[in-house]
C-alpha positions as YAML, in Angstrom:
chain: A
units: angstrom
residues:
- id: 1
  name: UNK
  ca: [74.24, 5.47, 166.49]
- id: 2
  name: UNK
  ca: [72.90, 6.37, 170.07]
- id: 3
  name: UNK
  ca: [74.94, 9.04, 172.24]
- id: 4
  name: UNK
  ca: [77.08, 6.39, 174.81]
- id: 5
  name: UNK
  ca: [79.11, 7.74, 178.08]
- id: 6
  name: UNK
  ca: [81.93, 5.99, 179.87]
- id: 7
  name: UNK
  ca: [80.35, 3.78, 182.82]
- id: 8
  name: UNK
  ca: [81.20, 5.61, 185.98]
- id: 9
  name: UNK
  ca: [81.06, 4.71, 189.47]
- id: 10
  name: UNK
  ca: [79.60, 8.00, 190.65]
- id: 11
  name: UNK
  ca: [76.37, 7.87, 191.95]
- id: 12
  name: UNK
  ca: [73.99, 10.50, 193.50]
- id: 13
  name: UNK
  ca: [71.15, 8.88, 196.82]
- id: 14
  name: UNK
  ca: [67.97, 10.17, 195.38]
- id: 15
  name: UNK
  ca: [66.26, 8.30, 192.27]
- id: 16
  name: UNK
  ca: [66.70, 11.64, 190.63]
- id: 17
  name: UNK
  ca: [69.25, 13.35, 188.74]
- id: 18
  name: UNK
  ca: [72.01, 15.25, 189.99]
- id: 19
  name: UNK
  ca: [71.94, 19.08, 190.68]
- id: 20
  name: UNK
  ca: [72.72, 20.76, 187.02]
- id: 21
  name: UNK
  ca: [75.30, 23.38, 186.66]
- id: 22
  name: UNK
  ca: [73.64, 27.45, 186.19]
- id: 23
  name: UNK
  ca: [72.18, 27.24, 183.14]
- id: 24
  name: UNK
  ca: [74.65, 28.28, 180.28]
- id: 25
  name: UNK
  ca: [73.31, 27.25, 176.69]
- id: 26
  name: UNK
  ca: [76.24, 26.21, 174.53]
- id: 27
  name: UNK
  ca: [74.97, 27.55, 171.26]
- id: 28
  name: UNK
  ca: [76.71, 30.00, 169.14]
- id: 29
  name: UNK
  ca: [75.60, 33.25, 167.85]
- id: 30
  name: UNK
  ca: [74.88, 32.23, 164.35]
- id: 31
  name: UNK
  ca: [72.22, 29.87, 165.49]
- id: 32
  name: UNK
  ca: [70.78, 32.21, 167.85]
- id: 33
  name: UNK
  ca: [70.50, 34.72, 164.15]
- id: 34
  name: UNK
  ca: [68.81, 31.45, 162.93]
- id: 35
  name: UNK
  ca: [66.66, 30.59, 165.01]
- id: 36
  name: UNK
  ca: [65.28, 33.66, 166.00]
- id: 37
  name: UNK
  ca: [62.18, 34.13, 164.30]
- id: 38
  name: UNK
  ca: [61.52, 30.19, 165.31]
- id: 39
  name: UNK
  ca: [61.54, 30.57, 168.77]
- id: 40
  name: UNK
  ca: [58.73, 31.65, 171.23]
- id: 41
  name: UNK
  ca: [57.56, 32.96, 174.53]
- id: 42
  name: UNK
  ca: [56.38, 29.93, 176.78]
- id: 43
  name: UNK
  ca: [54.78, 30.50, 179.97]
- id: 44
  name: UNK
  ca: [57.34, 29.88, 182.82]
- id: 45
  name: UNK
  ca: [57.97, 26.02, 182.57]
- id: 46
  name: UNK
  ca: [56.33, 25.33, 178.90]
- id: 47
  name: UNK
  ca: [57.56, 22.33, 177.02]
- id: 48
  name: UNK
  ca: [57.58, 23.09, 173.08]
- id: 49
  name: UNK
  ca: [57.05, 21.22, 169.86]
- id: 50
  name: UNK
  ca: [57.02, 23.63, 167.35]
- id: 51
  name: UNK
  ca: [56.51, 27.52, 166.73]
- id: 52
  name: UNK
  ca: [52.80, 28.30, 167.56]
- id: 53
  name: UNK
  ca: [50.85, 31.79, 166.08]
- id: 54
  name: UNK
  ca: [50.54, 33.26, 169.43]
- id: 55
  name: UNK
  ca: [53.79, 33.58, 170.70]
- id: 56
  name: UNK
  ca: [56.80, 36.29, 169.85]
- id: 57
  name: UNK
  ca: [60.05, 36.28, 169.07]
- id: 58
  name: UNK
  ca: [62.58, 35.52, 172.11]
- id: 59
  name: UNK
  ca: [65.91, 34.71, 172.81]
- id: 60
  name: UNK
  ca: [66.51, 30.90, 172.61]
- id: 61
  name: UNK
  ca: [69.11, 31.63, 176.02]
- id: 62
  name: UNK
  ca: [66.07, 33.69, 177.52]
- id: 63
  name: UNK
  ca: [63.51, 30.31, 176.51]
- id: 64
  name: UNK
  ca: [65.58, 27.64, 177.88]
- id: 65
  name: UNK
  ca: [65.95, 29.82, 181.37]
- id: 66
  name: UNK
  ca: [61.72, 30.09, 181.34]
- id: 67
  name: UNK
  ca: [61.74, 25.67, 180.05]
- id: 68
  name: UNK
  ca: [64.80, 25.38, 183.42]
- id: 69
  name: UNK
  ca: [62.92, 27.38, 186.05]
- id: 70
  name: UNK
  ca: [63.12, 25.61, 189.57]
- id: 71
  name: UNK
  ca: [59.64, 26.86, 190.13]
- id: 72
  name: UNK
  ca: [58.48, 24.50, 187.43]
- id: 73
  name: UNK
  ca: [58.73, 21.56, 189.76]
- id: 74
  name: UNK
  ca: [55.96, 22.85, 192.08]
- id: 75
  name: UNK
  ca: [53.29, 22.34, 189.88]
- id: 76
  name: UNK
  ca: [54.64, 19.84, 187.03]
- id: 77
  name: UNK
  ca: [56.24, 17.14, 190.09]
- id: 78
  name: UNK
  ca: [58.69, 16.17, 187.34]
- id: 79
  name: UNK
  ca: [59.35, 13.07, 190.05]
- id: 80
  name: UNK
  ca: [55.67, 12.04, 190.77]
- id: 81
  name: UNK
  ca: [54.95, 11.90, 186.59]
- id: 82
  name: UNK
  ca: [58.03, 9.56, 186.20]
- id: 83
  name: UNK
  ca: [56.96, 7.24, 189.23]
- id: 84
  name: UNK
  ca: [53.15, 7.31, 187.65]
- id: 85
  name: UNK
  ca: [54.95, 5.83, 184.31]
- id: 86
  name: UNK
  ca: [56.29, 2.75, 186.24]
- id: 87
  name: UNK
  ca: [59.14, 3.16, 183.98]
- id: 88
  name: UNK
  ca: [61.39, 0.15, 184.16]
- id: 89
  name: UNK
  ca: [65.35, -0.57, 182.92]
- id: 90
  name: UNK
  ca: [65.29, -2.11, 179.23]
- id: 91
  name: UNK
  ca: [62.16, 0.64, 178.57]
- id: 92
  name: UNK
  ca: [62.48, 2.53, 175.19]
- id: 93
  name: UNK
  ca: [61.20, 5.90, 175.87]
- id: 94
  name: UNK
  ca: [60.44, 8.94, 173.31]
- id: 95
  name: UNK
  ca: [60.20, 12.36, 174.84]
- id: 96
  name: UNK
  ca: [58.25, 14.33, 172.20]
- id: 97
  name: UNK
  ca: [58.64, 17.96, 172.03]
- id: 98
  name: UNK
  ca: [61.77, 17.42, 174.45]
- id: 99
  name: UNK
  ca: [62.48, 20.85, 174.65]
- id: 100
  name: UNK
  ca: [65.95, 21.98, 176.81]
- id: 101
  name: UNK
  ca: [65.48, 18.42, 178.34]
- id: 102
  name: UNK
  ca: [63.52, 18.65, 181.51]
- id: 103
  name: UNK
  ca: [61.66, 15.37, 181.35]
- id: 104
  name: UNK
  ca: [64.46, 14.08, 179.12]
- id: 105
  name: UNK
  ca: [67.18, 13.85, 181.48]
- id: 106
  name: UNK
  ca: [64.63, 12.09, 184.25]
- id: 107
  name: UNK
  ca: [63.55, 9.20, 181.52]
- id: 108
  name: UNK
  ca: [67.63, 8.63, 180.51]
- id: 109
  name: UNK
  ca: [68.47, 8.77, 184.75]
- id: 110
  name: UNK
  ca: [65.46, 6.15, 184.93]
- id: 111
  name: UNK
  ca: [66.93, 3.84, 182.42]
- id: 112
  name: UNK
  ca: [70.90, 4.88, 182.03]
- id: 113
  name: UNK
  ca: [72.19, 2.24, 179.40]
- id: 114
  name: UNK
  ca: [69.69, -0.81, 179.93]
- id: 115
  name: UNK
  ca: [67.02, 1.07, 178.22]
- id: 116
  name: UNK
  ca: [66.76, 3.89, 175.35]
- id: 117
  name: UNK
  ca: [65.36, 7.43, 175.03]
- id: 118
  name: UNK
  ca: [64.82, 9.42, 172.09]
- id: 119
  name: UNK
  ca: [64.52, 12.87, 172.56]
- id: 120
  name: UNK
  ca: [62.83, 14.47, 169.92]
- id: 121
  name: UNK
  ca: [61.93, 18.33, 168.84]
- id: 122
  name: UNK
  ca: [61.96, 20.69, 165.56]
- id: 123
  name: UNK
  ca: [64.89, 22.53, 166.60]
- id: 124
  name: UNK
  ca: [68.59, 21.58, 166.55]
- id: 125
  name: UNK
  ca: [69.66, 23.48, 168.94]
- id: 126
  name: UNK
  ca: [67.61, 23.14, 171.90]
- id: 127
  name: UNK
  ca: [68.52, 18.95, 171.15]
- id: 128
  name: UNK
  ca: [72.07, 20.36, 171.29]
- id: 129
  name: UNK
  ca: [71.74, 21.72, 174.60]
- id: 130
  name: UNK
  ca: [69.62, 19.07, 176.03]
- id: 131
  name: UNK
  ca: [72.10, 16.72, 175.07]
- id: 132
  name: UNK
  ca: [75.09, 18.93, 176.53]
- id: 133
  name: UNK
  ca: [73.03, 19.14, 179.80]
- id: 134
  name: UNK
  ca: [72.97, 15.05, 179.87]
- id: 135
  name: UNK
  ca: [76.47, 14.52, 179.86]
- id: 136
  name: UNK
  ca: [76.72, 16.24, 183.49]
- id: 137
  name: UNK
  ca: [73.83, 12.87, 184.85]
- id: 138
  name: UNK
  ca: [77.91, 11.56, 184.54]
- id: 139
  name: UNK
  ca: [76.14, 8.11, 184.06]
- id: 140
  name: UNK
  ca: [76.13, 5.50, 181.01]
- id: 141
  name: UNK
  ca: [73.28, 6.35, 179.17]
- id: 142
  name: UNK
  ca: [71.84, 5.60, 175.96]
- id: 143
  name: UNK
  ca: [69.69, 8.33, 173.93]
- id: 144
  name: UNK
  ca: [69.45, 9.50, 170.53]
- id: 145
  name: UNK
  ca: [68.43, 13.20, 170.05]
- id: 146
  name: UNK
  ca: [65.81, 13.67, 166.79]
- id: 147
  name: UNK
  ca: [65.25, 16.27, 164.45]
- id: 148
  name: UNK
  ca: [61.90, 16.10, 163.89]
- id: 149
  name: UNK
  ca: [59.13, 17.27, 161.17]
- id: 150
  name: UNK
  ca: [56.03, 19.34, 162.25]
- id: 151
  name: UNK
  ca: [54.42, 16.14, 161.36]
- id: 152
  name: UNK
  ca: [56.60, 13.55, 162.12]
- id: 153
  name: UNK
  ca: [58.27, 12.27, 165.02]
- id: 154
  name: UNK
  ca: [60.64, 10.25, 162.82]
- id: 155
  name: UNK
  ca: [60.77, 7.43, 165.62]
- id: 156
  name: UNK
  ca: [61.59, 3.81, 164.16]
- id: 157
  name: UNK
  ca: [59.29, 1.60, 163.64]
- id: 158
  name: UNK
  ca: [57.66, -0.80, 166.29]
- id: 159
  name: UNK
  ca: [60.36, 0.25, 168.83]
- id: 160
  name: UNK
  ca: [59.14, 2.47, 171.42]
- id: 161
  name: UNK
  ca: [57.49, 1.47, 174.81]
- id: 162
  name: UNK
  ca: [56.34, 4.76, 175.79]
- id: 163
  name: UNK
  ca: [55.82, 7.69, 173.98]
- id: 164
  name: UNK
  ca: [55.69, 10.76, 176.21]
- id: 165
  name: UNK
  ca: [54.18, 14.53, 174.98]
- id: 166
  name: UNK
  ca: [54.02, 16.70, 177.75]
- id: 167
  name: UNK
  ca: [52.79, 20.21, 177.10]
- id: 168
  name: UNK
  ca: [53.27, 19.99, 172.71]
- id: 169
  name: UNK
  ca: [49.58, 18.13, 172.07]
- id: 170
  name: UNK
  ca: [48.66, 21.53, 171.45]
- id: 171
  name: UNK
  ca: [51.01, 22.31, 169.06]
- id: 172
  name: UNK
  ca: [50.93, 19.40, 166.73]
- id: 173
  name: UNK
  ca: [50.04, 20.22, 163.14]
- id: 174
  name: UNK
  ca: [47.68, 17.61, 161.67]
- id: 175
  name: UNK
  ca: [47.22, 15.36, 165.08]
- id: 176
  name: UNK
  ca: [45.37, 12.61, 163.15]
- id: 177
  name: UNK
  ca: [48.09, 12.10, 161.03]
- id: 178
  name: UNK
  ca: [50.49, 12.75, 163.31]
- id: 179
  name: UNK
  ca: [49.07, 10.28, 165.83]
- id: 180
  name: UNK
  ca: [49.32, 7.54, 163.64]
- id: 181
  name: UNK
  ca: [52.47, 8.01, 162.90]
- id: 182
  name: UNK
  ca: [53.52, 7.50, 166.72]
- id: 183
  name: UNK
  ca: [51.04, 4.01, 166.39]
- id: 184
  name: UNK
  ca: [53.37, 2.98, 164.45]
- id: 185
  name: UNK
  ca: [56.21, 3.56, 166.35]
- id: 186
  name: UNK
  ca: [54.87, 1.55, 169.04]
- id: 187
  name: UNK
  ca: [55.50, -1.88, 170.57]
- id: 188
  name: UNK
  ca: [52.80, -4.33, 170.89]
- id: 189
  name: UNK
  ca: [52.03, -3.24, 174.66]
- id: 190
  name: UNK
  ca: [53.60, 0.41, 173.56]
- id: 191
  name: UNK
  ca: [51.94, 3.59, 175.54]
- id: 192
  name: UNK
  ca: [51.21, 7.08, 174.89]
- id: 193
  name: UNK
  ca: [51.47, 9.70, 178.01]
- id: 194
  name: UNK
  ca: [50.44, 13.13, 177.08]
- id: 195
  name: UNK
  ca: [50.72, 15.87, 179.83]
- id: 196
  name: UNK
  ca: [49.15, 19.20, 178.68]
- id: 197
  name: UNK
  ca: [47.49, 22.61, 180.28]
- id: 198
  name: UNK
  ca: [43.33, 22.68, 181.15]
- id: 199
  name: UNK
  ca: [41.59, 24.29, 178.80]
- id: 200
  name: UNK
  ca: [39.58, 26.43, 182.26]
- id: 201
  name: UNK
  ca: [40.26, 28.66, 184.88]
- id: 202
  name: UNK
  ca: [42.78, 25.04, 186.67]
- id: 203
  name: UNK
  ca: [45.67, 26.45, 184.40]
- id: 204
  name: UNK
  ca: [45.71, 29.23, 185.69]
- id: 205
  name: UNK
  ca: [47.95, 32.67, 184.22]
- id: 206
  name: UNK
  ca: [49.85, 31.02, 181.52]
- id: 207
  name: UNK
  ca: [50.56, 34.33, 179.27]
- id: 208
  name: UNK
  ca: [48.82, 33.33, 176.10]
- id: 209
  name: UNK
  ca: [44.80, 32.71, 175.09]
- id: 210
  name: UNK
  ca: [43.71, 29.45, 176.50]
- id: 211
  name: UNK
  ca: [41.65, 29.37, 172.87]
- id: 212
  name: UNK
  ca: [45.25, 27.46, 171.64]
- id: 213
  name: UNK
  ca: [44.74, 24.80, 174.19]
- id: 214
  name: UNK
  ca: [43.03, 21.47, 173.26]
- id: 215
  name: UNK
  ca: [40.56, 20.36, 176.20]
- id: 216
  name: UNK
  ca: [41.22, 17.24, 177.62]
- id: 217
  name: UNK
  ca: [37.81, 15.72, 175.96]
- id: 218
  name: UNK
  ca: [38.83, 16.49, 172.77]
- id: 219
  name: UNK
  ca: [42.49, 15.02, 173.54]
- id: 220
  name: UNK
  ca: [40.48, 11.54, 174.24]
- id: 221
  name: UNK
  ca: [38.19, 11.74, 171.19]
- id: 222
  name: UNK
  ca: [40.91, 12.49, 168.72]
- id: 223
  name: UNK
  ca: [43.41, 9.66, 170.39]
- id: 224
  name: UNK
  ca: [40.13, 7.43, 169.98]
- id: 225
  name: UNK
  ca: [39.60, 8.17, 166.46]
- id: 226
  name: UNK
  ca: [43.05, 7.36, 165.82]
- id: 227
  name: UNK
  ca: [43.21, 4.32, 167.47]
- id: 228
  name: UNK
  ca: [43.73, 5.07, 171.07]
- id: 229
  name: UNK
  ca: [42.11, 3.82, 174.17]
- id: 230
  name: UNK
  ca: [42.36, 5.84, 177.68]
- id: 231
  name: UNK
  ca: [44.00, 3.51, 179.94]
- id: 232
  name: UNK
  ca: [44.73, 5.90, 182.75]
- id: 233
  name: UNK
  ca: [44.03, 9.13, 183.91]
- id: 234
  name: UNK
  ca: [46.22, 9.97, 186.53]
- id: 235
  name: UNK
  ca: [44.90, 13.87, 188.83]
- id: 236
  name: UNK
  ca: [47.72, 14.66, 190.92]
- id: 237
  name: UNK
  ca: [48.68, 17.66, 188.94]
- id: 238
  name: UNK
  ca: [46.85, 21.00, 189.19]
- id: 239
  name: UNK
  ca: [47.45, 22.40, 186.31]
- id: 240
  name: UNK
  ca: [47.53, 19.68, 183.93]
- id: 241
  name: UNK
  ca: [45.80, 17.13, 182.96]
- id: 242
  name: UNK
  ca: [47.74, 13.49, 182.58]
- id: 243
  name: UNK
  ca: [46.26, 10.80, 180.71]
- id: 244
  name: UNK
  ca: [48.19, 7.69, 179.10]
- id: 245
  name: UNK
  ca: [46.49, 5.94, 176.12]
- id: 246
  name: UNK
  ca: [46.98, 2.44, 174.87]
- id: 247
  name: UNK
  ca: [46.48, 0.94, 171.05]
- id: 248
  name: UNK
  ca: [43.43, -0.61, 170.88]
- id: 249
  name: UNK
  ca: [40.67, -1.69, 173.38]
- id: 250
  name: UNK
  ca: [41.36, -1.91, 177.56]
- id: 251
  name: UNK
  ca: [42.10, -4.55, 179.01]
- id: 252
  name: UNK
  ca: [39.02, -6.32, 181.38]
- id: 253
  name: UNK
  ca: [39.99, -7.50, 184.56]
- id: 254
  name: UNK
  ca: [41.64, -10.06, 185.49]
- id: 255
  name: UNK
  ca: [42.87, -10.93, 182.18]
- id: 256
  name: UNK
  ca: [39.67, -12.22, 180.76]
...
């Protein structure tokens, strides 16, 4: 069943959420010992999927600091991507390679418990802490927090309205495959948002080859071959290009 909090009557002005506590990730030591050879160096305010070949061992406490960075929000405008998504209450919302929860906790603020949000990632325990993080929005929420295969989301069928995968295209193992398994996870008007580093000289330093990065032409062909249209392309971000995809052909103007 999805996570649930007490309603509260707290509320914070701006449409975003509350100042979080220093970070302090609640895992224990064995499943640091676990998960050490699984984690990896991002650059400073990476999202993650799954382990990639050109990253090294790190401390998962160490990789959720780097994922938490207030710098991040210079360049990624965490705010600006949400208002882009014209996310509304009763959405259903999947955050794919959710990471320590930096975009989560924005879609489950957006929604609280009129909508849903999966959060979904490979490892256990950065879900644990992104979930731990979301109890201190101290606002009724509803999310579910997925273990995921490398090639599987494991979202239910037909049930998501947006499907967001922001810095992780890269890291997806078998994206034709895997892309149709998010098609079907989709509603009838169901979106795909995918956020992710340019493959030139726009990314700027980001501490590993930019050979691992998938240029945003390719991005387009392979959601095309899969079943994809490019609905929007949205250019406010310098370091990252933003497109959202829809299943099947564009709609013409004016409803025709």
């Amino acid at each position: 069943m999805p996570r649930r909090t007490k309603p509260t009557s707290r509320r914070w002005p701006s449409c975003s959420p509350p100042p979080f506590p220093a970070i302090r990730p609640m895992i224990g030591t064995k499943s640091v010992l676990l998960l050490i050879g699984l984690l990896w160096v991002v650059p400073a305010w990476a999202q993650h999927q799954q382990p990639a070949p050109h990253r090294g061992p790190s401390d998962i406490k160490q990789y959720i600091e780097q994922l938490e960075k207030p710098e991040r929000e210079k360049d990624q405008k965490p705010d600006e991507v949400v208002k882009a998504l014209e996310i509304t209450d009763y959405m259903t919302i999947a955050d794919i390679g959710a990471g320590s929860g930096y975009f989560t906790r924005k879609f489950v603020w957006a929604v609280q418990d009129k909508g849903m949000v999966y959060a979904v990632d490979v490892e256990p325990a950065m879900l644990k802490y992104n979930e731990d993080m979301i109890e201190h929005l101290h606002t009724p929420y509803n999310a579910k927090f997925i273990v995921s295969k490398p090639n599987d989301p494991m979202l239910p069928a037909g049930a998501v309205d947006l499907v967001f995968i922001c810095n992780t295209y890269h890291h997806l193992e078998k994206r034709a495959d895997y892309l149709k398994r998010v098609k079907a996870s989709l509603t009838k008007k169901g979106r795909v948002a995918i956020i992710d580093f340019y493959h030139d000289d726009r990314s700027g330093t980001l501490g590993f080859p930019k050979d691992h990065l998938v240029p945003q032409e390719t991005v387009v062909k392979e959601m095309a071959e899969a079943g994809y249209t490019l609905a929007k392309e949205h250019t406010f971000l310098p370091r990252q290009y933003f497109l959202e995809f829809i299943v099947g052909e564009k709609p013409k103007a004016g409803g025709e």
